[in-house]
PDB file of C-alpha atoms in Angstrom:
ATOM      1  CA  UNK A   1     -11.687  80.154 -43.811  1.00  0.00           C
ATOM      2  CA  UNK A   2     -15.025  78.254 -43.721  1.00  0.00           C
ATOM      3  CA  UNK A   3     -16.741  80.893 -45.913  1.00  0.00           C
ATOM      4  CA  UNK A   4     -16.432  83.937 -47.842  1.00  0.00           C
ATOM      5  CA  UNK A   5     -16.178  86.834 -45.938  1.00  0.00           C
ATOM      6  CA  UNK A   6     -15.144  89.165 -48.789  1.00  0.00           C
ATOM      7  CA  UNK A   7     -12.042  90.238 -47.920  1.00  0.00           C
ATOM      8  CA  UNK A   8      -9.995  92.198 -50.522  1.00  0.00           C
ATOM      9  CA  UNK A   9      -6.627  91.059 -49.326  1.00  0.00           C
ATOM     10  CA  UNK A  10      -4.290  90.218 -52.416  1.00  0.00           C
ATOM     11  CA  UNK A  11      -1.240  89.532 -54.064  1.00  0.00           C
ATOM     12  CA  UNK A  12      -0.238  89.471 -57.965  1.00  0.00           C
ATOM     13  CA  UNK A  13       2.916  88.197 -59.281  1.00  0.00           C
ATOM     14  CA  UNK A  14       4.641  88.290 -63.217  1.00  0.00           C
ATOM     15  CA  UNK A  15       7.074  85.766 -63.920  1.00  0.00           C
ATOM     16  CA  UNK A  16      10.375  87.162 -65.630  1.00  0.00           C
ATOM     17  CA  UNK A  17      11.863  85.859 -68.738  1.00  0.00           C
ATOM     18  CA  UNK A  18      14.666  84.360 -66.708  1.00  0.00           C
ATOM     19  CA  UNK A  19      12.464  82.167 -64.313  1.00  0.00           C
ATOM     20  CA  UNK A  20      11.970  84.278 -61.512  1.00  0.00           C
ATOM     21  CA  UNK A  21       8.981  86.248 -60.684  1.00  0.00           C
ATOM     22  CA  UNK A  22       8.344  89.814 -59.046  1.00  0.00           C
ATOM     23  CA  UNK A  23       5.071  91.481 -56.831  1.00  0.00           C
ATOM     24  CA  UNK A  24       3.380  93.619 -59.278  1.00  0.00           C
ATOM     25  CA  UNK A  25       0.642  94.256 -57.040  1.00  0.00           C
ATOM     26  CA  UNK A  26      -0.455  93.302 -53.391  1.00  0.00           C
ATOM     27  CA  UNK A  27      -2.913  94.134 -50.812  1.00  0.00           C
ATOM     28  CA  UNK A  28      -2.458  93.568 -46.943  1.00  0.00           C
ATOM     29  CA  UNK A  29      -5.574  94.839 -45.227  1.00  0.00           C
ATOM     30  CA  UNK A  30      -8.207  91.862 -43.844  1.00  0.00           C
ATOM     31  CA  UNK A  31     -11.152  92.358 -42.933  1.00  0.00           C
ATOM     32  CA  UNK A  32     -11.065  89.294 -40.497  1.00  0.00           C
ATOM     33  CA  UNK A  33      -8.791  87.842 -38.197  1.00  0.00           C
ATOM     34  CA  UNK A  34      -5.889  85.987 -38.695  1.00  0.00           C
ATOM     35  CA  UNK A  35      -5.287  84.508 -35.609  1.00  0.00           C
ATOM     36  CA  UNK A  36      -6.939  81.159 -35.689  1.00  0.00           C
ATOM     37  CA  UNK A  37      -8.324  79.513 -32.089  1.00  0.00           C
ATOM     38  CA  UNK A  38      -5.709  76.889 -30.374  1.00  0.00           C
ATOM     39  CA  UNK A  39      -8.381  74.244 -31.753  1.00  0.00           C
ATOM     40  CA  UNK A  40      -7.745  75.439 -35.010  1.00  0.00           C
ATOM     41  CA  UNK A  41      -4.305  75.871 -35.238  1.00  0.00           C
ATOM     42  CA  UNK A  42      -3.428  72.315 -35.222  1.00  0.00           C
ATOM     43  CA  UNK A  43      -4.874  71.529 -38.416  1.00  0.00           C
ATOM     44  CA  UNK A  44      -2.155  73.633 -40.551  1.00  0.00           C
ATOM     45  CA  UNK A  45       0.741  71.994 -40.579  1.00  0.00           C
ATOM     46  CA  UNK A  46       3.063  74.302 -39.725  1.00  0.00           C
ATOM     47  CA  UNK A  47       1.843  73.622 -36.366  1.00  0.00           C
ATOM     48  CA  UNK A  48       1.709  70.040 -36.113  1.00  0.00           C
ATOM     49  CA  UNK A  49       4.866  68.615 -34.108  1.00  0.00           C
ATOM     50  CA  UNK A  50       4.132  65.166 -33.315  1.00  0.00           C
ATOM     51  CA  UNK A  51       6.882  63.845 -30.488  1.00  0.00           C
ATOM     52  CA  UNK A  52       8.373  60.404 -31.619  1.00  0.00           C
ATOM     53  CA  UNK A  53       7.160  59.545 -28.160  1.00  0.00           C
ATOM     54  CA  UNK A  54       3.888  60.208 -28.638  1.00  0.00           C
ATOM     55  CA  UNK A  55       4.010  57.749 -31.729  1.00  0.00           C
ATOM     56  CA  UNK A  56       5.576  55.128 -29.969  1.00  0.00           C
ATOM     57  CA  UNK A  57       2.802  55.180 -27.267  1.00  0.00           C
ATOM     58  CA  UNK A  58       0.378  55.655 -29.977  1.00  0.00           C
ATOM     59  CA  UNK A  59       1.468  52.184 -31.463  1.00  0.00           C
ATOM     60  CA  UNK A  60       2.092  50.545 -27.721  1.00  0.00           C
ATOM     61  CA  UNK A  61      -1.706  51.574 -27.242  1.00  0.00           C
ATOM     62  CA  UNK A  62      -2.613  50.194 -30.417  1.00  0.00           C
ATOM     63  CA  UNK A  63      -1.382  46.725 -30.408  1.00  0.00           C
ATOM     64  CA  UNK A  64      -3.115  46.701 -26.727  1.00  0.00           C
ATOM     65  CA  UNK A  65      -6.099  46.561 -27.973  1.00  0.00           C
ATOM     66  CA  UNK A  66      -7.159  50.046 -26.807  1.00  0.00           C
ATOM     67  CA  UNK A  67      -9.969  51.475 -28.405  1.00  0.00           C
ATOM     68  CA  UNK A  68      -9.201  54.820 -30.296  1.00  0.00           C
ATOM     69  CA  UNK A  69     -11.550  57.198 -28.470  1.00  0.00           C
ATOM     70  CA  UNK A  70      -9.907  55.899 -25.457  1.00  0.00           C
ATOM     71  CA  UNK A  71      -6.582  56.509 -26.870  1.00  0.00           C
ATOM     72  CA  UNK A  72      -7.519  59.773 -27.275  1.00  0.00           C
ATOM     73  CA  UNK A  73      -8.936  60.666 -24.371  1.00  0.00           C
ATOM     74  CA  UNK A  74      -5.687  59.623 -22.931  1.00  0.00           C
ATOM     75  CA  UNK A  75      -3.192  62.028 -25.066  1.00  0.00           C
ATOM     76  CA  UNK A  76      -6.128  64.495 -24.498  1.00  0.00           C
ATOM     77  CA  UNK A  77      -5.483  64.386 -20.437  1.00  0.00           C
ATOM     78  CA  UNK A  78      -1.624  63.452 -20.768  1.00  0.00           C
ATOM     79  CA  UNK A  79      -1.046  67.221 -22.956  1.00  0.00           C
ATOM     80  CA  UNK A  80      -3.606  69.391 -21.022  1.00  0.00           C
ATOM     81  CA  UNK A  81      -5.908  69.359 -23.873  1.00  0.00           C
ATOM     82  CA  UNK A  82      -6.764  67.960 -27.464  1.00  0.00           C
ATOM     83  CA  UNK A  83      -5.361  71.363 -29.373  1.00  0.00           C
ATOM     84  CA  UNK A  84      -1.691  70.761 -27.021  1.00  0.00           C
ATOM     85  CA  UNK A  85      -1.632  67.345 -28.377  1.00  0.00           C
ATOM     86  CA  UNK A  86       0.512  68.389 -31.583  1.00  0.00           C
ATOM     87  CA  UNK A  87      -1.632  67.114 -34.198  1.00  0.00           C
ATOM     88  CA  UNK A  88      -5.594  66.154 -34.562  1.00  0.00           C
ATOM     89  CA  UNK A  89      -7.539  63.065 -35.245  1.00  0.00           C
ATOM     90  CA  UNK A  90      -7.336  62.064 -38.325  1.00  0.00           C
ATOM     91  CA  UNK A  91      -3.589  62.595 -37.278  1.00  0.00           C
ATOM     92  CA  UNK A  92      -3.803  59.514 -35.013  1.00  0.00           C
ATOM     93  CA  UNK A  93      -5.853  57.359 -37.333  1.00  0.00           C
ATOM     94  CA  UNK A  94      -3.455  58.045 -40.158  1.00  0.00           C
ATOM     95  CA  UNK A  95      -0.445  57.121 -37.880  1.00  0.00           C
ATOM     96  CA  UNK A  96      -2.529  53.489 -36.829  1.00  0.00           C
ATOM     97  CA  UNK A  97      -2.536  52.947 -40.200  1.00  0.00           C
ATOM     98  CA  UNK A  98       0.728  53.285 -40.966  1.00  0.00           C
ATOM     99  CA  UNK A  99       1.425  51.214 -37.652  1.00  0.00           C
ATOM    100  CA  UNK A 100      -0.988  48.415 -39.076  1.00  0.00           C
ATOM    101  CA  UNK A 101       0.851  48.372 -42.653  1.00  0.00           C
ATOM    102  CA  UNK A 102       4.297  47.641 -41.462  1.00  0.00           C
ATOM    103  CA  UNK A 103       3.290  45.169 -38.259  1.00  0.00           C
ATOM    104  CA  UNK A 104       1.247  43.286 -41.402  1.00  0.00           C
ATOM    105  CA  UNK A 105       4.710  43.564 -43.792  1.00  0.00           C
ATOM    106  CA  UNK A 106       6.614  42.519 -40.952  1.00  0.00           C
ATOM    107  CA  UNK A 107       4.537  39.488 -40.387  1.00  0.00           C
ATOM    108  CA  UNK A 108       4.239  38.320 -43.745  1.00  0.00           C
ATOM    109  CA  UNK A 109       8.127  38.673 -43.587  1.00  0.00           C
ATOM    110  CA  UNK A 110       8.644  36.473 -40.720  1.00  0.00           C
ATOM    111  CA  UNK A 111       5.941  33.982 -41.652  1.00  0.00           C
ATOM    112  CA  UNK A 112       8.345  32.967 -44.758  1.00  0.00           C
ATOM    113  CA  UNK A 113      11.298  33.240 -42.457  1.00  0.00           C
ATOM    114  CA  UNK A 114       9.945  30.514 -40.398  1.00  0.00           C
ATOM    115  CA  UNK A 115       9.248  28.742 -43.453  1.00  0.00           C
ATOM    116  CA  UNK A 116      12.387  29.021 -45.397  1.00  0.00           C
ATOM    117  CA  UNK A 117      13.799  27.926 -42.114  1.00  0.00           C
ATOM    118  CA  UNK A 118      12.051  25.091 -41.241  1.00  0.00           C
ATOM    119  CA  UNK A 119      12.816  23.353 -45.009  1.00  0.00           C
ATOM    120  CA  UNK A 120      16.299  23.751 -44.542  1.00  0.00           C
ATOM    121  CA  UNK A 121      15.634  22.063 -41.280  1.00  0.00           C
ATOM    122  CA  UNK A 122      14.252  19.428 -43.048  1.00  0.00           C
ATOM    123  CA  UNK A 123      13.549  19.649 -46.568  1.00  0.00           C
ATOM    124  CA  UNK A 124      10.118  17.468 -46.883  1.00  0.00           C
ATOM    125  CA  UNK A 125       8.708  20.775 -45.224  1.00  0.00           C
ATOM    126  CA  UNK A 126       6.507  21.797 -48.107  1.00  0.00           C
ATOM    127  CA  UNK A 127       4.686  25.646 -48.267  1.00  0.00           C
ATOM    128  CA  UNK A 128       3.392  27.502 -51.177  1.00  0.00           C
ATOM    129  CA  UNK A 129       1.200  30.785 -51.792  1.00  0.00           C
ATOM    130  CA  UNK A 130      -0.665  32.961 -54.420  1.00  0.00           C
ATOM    131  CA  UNK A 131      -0.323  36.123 -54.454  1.00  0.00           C
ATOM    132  CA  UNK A 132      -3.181  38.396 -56.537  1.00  0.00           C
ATOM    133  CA  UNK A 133      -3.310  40.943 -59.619  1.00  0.00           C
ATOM    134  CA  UNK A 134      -1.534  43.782 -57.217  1.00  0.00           C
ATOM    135  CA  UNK A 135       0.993  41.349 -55.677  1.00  0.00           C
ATOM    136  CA  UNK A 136      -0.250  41.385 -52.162  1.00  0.00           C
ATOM    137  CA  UNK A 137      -0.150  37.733 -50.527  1.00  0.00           C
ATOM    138  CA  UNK A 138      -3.955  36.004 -51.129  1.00  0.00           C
ATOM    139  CA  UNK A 139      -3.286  32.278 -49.642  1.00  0.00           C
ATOM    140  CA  UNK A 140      -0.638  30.339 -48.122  1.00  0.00           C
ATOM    141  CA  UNK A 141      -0.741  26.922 -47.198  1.00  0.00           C
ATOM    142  CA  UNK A 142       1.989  24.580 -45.634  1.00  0.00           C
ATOM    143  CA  UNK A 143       2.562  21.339 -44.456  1.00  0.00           C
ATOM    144  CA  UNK A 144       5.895  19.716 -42.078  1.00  0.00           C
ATOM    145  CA  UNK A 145       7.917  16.287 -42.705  1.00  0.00           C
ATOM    146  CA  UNK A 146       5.237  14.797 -39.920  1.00  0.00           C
ATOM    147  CA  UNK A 147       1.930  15.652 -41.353  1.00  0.00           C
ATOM    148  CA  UNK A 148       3.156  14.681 -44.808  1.00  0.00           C
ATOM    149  CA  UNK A 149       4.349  11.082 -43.731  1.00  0.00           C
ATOM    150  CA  UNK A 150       0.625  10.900 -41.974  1.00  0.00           C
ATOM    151  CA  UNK A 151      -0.799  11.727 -45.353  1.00  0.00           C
ATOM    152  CA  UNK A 152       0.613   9.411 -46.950  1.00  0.00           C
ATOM    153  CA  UNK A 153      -0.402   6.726 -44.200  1.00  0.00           C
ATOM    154  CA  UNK A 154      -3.560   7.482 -43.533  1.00  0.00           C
ATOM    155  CA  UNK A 155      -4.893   9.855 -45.989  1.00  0.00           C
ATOM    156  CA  UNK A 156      -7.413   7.733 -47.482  1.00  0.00           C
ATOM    157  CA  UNK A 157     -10.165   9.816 -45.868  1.00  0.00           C
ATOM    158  CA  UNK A 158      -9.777  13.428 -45.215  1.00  0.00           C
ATOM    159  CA  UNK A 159     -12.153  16.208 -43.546  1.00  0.00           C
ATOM    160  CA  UNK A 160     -11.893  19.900 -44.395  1.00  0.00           C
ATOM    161  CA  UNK A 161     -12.844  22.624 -42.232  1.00  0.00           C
ATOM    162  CA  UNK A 162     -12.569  26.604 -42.404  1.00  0.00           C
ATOM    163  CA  UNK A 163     -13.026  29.038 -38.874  1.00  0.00           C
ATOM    164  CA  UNK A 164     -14.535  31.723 -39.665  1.00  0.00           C
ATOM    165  CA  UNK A 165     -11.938  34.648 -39.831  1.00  0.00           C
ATOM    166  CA  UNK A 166     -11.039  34.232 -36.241  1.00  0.00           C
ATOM    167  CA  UNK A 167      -7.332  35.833 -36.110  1.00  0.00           C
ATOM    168  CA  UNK A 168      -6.674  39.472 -36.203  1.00  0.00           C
ATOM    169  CA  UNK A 169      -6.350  39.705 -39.423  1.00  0.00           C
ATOM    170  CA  UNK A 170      -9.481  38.420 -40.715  1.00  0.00           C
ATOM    171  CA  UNK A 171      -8.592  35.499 -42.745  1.00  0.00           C
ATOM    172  CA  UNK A 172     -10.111  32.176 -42.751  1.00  0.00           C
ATOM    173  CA  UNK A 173      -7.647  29.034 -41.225  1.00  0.00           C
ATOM    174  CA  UNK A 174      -8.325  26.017 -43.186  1.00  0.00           C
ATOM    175  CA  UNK A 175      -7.499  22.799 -41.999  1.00  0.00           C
ATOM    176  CA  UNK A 176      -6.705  19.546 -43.674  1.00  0.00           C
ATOM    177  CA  UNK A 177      -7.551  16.502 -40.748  1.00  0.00           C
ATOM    178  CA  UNK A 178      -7.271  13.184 -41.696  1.00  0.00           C
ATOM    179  CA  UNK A 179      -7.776   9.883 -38.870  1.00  0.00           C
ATOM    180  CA  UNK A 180      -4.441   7.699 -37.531  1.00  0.00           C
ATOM    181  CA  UNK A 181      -4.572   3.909 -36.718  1.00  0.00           C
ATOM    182  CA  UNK A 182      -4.904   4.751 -33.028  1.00  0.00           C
ATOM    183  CA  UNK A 183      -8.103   6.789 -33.860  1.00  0.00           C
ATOM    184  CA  UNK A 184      -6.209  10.033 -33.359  1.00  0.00           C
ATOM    185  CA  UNK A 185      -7.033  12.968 -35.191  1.00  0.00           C
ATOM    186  CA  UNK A 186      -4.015  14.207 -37.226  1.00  0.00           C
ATOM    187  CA  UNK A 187      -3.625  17.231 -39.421  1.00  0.00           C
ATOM    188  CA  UNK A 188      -2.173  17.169 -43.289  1.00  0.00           C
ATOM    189  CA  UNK A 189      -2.031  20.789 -43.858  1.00  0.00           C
ATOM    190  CA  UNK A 190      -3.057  23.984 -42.926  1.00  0.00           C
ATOM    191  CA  UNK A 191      -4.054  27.252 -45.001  1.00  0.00           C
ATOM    192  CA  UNK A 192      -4.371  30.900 -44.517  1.00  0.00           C
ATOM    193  CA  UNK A 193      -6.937  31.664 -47.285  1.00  0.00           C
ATOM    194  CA  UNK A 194      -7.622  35.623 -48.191  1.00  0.00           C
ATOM    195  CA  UNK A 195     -11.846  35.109 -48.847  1.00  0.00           C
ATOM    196  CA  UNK A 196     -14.161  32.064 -48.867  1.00  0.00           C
ATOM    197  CA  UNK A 197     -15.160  32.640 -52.411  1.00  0.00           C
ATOM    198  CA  UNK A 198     -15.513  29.351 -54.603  1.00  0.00           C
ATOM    199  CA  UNK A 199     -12.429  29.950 -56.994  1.00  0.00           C
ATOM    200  CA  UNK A 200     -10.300  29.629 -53.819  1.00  0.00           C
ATOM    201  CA  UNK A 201     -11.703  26.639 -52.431  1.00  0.00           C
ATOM    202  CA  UNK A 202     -12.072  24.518 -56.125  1.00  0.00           C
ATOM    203  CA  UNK A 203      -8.984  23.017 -57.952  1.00  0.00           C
ATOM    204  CA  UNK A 204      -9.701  23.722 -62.242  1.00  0.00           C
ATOM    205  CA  UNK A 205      -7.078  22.295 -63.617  1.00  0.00           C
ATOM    206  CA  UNK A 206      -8.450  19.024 -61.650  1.00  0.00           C
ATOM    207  CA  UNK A 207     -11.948  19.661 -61.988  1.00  0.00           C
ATOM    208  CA  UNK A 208     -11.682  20.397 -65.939  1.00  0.00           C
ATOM    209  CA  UNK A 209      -9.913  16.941 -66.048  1.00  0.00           C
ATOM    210  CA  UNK A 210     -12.267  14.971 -64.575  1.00  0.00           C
ATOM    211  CA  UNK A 211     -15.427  16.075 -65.654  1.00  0.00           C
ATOM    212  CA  UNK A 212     -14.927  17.285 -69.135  1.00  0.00           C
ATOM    213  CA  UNK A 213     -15.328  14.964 -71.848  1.00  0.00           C
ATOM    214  CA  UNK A 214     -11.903  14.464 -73.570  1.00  0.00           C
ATOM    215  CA  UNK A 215     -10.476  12.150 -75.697  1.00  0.00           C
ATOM    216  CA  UNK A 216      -7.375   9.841 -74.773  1.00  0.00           C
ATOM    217  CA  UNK A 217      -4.356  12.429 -76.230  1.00  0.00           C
ATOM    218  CA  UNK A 218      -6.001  15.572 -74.842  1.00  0.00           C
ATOM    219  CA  UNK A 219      -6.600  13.579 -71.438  1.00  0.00           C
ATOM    220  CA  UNK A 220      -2.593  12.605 -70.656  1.00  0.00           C
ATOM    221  CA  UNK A 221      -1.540  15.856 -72.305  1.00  0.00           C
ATOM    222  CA  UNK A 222      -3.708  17.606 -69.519  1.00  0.00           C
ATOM    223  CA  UNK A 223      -2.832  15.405 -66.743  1.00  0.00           C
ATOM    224  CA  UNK A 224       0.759  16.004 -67.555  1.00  0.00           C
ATOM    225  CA  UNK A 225       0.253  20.026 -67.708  1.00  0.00           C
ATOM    226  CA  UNK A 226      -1.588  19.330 -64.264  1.00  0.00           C
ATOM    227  CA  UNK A 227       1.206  17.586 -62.647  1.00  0.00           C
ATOM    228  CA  UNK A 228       3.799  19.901 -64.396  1.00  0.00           C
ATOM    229  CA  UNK A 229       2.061  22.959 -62.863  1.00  0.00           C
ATOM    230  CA  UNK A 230       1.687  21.880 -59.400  1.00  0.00           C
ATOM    231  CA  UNK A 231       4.646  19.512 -58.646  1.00  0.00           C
ATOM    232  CA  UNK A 232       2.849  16.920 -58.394  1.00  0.00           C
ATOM    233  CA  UNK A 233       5.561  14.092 -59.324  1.00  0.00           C
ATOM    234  CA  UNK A 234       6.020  12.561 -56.270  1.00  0.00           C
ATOM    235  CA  UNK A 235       2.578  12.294 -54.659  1.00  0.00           C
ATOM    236  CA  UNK A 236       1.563   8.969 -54.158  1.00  0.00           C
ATOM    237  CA  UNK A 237      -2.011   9.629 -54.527  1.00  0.00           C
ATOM    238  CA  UNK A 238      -1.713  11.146 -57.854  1.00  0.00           C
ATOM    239  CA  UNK A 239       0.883   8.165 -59.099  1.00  0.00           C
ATOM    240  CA  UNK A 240      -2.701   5.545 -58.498  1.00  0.00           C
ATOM    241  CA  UNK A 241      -4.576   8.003 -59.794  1.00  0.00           C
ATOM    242  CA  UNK A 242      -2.659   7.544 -62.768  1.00  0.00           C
ATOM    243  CA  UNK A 243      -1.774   4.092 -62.438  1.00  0.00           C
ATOM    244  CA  UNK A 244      -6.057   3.048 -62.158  1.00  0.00           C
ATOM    245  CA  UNK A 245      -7.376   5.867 -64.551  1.00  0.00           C
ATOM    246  CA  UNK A 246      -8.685   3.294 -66.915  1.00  0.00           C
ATOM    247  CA  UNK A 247     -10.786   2.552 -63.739  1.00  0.00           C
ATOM    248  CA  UNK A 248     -12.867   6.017 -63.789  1.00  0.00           C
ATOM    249  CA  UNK A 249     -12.043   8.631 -66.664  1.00  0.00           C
ATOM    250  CA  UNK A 250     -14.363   8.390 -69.451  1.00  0.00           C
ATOM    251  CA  UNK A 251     -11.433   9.138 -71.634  1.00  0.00           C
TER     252      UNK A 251
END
C-alpha cells in the first residue's frame, strides 16, 4: 500500500518454548482491496517469471548497442504489454548490469589469456598490471618481442600519447611511439590506464632518485631497490644509466 488507509486487519503470534510459534490472535477483514492492478502485480515477486529467453534477448539487445527505452518498448510490443512482460524496469536494468559484470570478467579473463599465450609463444613478450585497494584491475601495459627489439634500437627519443577514453569501457590507451631508421613510426608499448590522474602517469621510485638530494650509499642502495622492484636487470637503458651516473646525479 502507498498509504495508510487504516485497516484493522491483523495477526499475533507467541513463540513456544520448543521453537515453534502458534496464532494467538488474528483479524481477516480489509477495508481495501487486495487485488492489485496487472501494473502492479509485477512488482511482488511472486509474480515475476522472467523467461531465460527473454534474458538472452535482453543481453543480444544490449551488446547491440540498443538503447534501453528502445529495448523496452520492444518486450513491451513483443508480450502485449509492459505488466505481461514478467518483470518491470528496474528488472531489466538490474539484468544489464549483471550482463555488463560478467562480459567485463570475461574480458579481463581473455585479455591475460592472450597474454600468457603469446609469452609462451615467445618469451621476450613482456606485460604487467596493478591492480587497486579492492583488487579490481587499474592498468595494464604490454609490449611483444618486436617492439622491444625496436626499443632497444631506436629508443633514444620517445613520444607519449593518451586517447581520450575512446573504447567501451572508458579507459584511456596510452601509447609508447618511438622513430625507426627508415623514418617509420614504431610503437614500444601500449597501456590500458584506469584514470589520467598524475600518480598513474609519474614513476616515484625514479623521480625520488633523481631529484632528491642523497648521499652516495643511500643513492646505489635506492637504485638497487628500484631495479629490484621493477625488473629492471636487463634493460639496456637503465645499465648506461648506471654505467654514466657520475655524469648527472648530484650524489
Amino acid at each position: 500500500m502507498t498509504k495508510r488507509t487504516g485497516c484493522k486487519a491483523f495477526m499475533r503470534l507467541k513463540e513456544r518454548s520448543d521453537g515453534t510459534c502458534i496464532v494467538k490472535d488474528i483479524t481477516l477483514q480489509h477495508n481495501h482491496t487486495l487485488l492489485l492492478s496487472p501494473s502492479m502485480l509485477v512488482f511482488m515477486r511472486s509474480h515475476k517469471k522472467v523467461d531465460p529467453t527473454l534474458k538472452g534477448l535482453v543481453k543480444d539487445l544490449q551488446f547491440s548497442n540498443i538503447k534501453h527505452v528502445n529495448i523496452m518498448g520492444l518486450l513491451t510490443r513483443l508480450h502485449g504489454g509492459r505488466d505481461k512482460i514478467g518483470c518491470h524496469n528496474r528488472d531489466i536494468l538490474n539484468m544489464k548490469a549483471e550482463n555488463t559484470r560478467k562480459e567485463s570478467m570475461n574480458e579481463v579473463q581473455n585479455m591475460f589469456k592472450f597474454f600468457e599465450d603469446m609469452k609462451k609463444e615467445n618469451e621476450n613478450f613482456f606485460y604487467d598490471y596493478k591492480v587497486d585497494d579492492e583488487n579490481r584491475l587499474e592498468n595494464v601495459f604490454w609490449s611483444n618481442a618486436s617492439s622491444r627489439a625496436a626499443y632497444a634500437d631506436f629508443g633514444d627519443c620517445i613520444t607519449f600519447d593518451t586517447t581520450y577514453k575512446s573504447n567501451k569501457h572508458h579507459l584511456p590507451l596510452a601509447v609508447f611511439v618511438g622513430v625507426n631508421n627508415h623514418l617509420q613510426s614504431t610503437i614500444f608499448g601500449v597501456a590500458l590506464m584506469g584514470n589520467e590522474s598524475e600518480e598513474s602517469f609519474k614513476w616515484d621510485k625514479l623521480t625520488a632518485i633523481l631529484n632528491h638530494p642523497l648521499m652516495s650509499s643511500e643513492f646505489e642502495d635506492a637504485w638497487k631497490a628500484l631495479i629490484e622492484e621493477y625488473n629492471l636487470h636487463d634493460i639496456n637503458v637503465m645499465i648506461n644509466l648506471w654505467a654514466e651516473r657520475k655524469l648527472w646525479i648530484s650524489a
